[in-house]
PDB file of C-alpha atoms in Angstrom:
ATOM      1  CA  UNK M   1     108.883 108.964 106.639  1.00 84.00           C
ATOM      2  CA  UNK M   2     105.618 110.643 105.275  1.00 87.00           C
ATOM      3  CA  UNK M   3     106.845 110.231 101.967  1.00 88.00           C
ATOM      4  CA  UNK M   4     107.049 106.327 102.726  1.00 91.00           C
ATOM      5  CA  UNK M   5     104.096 106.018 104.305  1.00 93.00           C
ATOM      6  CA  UNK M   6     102.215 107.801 101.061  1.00 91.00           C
ATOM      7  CA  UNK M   7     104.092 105.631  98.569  1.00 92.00           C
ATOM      8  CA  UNK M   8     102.719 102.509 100.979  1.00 94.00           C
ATOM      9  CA  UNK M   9      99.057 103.659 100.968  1.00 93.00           C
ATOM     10  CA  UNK M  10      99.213 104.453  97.282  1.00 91.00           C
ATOM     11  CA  UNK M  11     100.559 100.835  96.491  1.00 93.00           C
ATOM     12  CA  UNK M  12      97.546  99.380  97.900  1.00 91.00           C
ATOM     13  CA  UNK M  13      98.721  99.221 101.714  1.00 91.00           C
ATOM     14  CA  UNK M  14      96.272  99.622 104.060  1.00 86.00           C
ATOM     15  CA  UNK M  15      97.173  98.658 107.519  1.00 89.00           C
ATOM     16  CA  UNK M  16     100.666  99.738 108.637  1.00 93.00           C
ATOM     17  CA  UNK M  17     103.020  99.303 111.761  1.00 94.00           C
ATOM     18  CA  UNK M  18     105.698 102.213 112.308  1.00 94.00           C
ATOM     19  CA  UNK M  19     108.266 101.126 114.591  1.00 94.00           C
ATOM     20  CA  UNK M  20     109.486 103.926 116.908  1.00 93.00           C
ATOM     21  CA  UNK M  21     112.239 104.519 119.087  1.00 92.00           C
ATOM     22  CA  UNK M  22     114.192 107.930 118.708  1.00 87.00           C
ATOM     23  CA  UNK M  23     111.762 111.052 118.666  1.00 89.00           C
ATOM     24  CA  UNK M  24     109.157 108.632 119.397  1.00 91.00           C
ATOM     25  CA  UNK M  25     106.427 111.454 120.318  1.00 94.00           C
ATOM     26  CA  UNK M  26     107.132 113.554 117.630  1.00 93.00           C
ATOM     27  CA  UNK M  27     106.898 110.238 114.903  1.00 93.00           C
ATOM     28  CA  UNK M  28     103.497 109.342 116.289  1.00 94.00           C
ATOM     29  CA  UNK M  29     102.283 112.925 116.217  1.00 93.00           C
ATOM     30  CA  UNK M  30     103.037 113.263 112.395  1.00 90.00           C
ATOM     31  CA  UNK M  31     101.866 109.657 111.578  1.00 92.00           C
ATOM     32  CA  UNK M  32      99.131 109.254 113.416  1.00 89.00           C
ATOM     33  CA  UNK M  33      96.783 111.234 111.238  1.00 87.00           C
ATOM     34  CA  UNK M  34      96.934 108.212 108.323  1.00 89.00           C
ATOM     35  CA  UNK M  35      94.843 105.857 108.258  1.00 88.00           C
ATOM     36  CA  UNK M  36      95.412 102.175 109.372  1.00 87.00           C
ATOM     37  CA  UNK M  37      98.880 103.334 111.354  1.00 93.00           C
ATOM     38  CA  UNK M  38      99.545 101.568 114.691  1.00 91.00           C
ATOM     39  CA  UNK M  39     102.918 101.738 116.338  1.00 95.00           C
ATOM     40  CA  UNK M  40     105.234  99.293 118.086  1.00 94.00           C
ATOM     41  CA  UNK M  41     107.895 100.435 120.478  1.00 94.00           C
ATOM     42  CA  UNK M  42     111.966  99.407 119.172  1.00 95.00           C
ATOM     43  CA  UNK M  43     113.402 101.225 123.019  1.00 93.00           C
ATOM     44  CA  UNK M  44     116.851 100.627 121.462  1.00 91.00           C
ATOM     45  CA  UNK M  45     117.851 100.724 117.850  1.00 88.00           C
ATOM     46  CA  UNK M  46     119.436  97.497 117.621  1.00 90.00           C
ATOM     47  CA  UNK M  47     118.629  97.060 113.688  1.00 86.00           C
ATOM     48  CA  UNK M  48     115.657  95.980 111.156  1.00 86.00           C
ATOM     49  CA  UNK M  49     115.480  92.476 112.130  1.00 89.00           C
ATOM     50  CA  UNK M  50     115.135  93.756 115.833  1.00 93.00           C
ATOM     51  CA  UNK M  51     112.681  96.068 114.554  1.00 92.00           C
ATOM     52  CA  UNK M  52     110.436  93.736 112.916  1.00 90.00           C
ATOM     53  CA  UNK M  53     110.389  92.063 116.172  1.00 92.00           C
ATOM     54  CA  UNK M  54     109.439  94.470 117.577  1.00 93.00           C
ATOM     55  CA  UNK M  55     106.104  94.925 115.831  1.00 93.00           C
ATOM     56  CA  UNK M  56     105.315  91.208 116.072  1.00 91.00           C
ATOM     57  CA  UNK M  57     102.505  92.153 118.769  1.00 91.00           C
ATOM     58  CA  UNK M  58     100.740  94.345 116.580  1.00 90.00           C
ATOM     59  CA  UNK M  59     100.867  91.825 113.600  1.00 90.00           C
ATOM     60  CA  UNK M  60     100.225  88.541 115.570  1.00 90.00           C
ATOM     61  CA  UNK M  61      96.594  88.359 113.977  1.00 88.00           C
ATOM     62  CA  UNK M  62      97.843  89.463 110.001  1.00 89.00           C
ATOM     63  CA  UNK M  63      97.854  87.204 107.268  1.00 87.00           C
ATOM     64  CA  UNK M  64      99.872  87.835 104.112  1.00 87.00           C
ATOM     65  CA  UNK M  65     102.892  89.262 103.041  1.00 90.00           C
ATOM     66  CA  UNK M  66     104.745  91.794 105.049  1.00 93.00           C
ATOM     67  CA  UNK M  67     106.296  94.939 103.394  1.00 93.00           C
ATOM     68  CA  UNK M  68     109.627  96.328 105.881  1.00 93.00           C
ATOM     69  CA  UNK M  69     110.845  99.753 104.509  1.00 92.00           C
ATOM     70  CA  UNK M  70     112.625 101.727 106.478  1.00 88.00           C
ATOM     71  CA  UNK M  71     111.877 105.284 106.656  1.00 84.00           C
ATOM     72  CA  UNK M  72     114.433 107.497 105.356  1.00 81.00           C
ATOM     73  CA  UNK M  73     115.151 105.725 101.936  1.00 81.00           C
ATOM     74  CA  UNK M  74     114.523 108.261  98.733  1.00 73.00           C
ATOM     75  CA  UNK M  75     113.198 107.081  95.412  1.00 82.00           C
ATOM     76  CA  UNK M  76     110.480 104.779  96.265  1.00 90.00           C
ATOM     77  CA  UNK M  77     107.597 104.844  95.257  1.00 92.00           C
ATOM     78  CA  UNK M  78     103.528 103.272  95.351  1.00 94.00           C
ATOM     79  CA  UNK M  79     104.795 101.902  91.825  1.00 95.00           C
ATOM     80  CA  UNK M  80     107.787 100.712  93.392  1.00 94.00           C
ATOM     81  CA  UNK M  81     105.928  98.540  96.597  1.00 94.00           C
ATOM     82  CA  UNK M  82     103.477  97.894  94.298  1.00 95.00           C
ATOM     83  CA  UNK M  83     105.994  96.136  91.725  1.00 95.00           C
ATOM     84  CA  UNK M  84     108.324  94.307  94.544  1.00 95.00           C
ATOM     85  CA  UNK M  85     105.297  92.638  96.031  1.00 95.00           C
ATOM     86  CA  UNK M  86     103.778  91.447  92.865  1.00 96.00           C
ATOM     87  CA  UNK M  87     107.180  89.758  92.130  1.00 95.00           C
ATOM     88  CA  UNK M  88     107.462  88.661  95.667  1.00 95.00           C
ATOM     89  CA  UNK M  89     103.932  86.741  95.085  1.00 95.00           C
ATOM     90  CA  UNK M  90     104.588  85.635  91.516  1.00 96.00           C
ATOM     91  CA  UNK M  91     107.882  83.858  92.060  1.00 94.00           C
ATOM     92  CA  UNK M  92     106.300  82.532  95.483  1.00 94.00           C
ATOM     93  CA  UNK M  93     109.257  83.803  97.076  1.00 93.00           C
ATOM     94  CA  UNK M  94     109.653  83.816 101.283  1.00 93.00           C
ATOM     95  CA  UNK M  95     111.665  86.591 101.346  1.00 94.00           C
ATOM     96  CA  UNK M  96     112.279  89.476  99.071  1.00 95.00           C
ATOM     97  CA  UNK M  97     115.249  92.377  98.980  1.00 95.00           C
ATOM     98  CA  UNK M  98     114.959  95.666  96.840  1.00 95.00           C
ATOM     99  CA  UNK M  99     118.210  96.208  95.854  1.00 95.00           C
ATOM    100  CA  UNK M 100     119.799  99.094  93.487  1.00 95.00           C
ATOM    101  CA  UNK M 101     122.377  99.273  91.479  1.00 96.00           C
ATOM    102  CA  UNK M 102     124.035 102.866  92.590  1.00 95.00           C
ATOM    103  CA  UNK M 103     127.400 104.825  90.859  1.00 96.00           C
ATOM    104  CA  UNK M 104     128.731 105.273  94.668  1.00 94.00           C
ATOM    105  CA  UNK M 105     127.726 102.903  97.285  1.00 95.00           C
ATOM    106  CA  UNK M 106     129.510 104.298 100.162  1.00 94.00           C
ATOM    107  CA  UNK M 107     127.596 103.697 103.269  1.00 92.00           C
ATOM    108  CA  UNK M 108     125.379 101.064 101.911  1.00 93.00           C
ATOM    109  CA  UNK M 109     125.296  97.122 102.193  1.00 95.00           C
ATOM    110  CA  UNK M 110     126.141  95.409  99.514  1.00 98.00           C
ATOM    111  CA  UNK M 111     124.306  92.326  97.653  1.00 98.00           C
ATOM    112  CA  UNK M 112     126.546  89.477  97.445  1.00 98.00           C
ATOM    113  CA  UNK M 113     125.232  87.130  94.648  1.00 97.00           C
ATOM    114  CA  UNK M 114     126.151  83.808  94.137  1.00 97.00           C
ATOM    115  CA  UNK M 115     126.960  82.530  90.758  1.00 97.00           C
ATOM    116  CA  UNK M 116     123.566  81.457  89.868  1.00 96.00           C
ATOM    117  CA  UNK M 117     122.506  85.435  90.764  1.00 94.00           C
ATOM    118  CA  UNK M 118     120.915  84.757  93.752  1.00 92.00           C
ATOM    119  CA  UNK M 119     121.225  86.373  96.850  1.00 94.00           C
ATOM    120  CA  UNK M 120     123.610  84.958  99.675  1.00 96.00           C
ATOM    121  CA  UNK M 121     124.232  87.853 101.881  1.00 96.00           C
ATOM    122  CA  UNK M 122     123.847  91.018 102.923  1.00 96.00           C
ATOM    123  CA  UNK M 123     127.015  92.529 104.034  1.00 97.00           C
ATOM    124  CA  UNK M 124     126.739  96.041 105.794  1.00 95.00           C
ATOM    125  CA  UNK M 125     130.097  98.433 104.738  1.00 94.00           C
ATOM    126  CA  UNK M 126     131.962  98.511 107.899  1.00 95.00           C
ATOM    127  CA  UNK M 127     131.984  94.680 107.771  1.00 96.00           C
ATOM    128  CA  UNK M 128     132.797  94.342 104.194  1.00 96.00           C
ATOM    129  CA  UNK M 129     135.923  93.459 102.170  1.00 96.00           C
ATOM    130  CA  UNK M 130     138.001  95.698 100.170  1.00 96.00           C
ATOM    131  CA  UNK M 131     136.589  93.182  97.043  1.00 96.00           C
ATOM    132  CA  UNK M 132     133.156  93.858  98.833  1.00 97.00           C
ATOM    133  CA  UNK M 133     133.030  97.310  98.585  1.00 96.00           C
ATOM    134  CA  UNK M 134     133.706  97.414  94.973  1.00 96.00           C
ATOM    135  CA  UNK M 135     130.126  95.641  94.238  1.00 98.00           C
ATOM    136  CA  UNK M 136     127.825  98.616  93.350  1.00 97.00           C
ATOM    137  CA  UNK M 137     124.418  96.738  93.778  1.00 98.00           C
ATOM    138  CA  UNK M 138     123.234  98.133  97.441  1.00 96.00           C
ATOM    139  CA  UNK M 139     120.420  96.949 100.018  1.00 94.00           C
ATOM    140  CA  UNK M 140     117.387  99.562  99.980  1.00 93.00           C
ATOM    141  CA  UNK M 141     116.013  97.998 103.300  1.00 92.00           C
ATOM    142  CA  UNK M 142     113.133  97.309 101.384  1.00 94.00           C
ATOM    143  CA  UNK M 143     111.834  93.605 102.165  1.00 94.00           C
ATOM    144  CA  UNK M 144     108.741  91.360 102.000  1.00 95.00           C
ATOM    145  CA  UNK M 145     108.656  88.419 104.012  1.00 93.00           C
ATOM    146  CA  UNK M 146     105.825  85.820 103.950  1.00 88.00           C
TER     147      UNK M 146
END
């Protein structure tokens, strides 16, 4: 979660909402010490979306786009924020998913493209097809939403 929370403030990111829930105390002990952290309470894990609305108190007043990056994802980096929400702005896009293109995706959702290449779904693995689960381009649970 540090790690995240580095990568956001080195993109640029100065105000940031950690959602907590499990370990709650110990989360907002560690996080706490950055600057521009507040916290919104998720009392039972029932997803991102559910998360996000969860923190809609302590962004009723923000304007802009919204970053959602969940805390435990490896490999991302300031560079990384940085370059999804510059594309997010360019292509005047609502919503944006990071998505990778991985050799195993086991345990992942998987992007399901339309034929055009854009994105029609997000379909988590216990709820995909055998056909599903041979698509190797995963959801990060990396977003910006306008």
């Amino acid at each position: 979660l540090l790690h995240i929370l580095d990568h956001l403030k080195g993109s640029g990111v100065e105000r940031i909402v950690v959602v907590v829930g499990y370990k709650k105390e110990l989360v907002q002990s560690l996080c706490s010490k950055i600057p521009g952290v507040t916290f919104a309470e998720q009392k039972e894990q029932l997803g991102t979306a559910h998360a996000l609305l969860c923190a809609e108190t302590e962004l009723k007043d923000f304007q802009g786009s919204v970053i959602v990056a969940c805390g435990d994802v490896p490999m991302i980096t300031s560079e990384t924020f940085s370059n999804i929400v510059k594309q997010h702005k360019e292509n005047e896009f609502s919503a944006t998913v990071l998505s990778a293109v991985v050799e195993k995706p086991t345990g992942y959702g998987r992007i399901i493209r339309n034929s055009s290449g854009e994105v029609t779904a997000i379909v988590e693995e216990k709820d995909s097809s055998a056909e599903e689960k041979l698509i190797n381009e995963i959801n990060t649970g990396t977003y910006v939403f306008d």
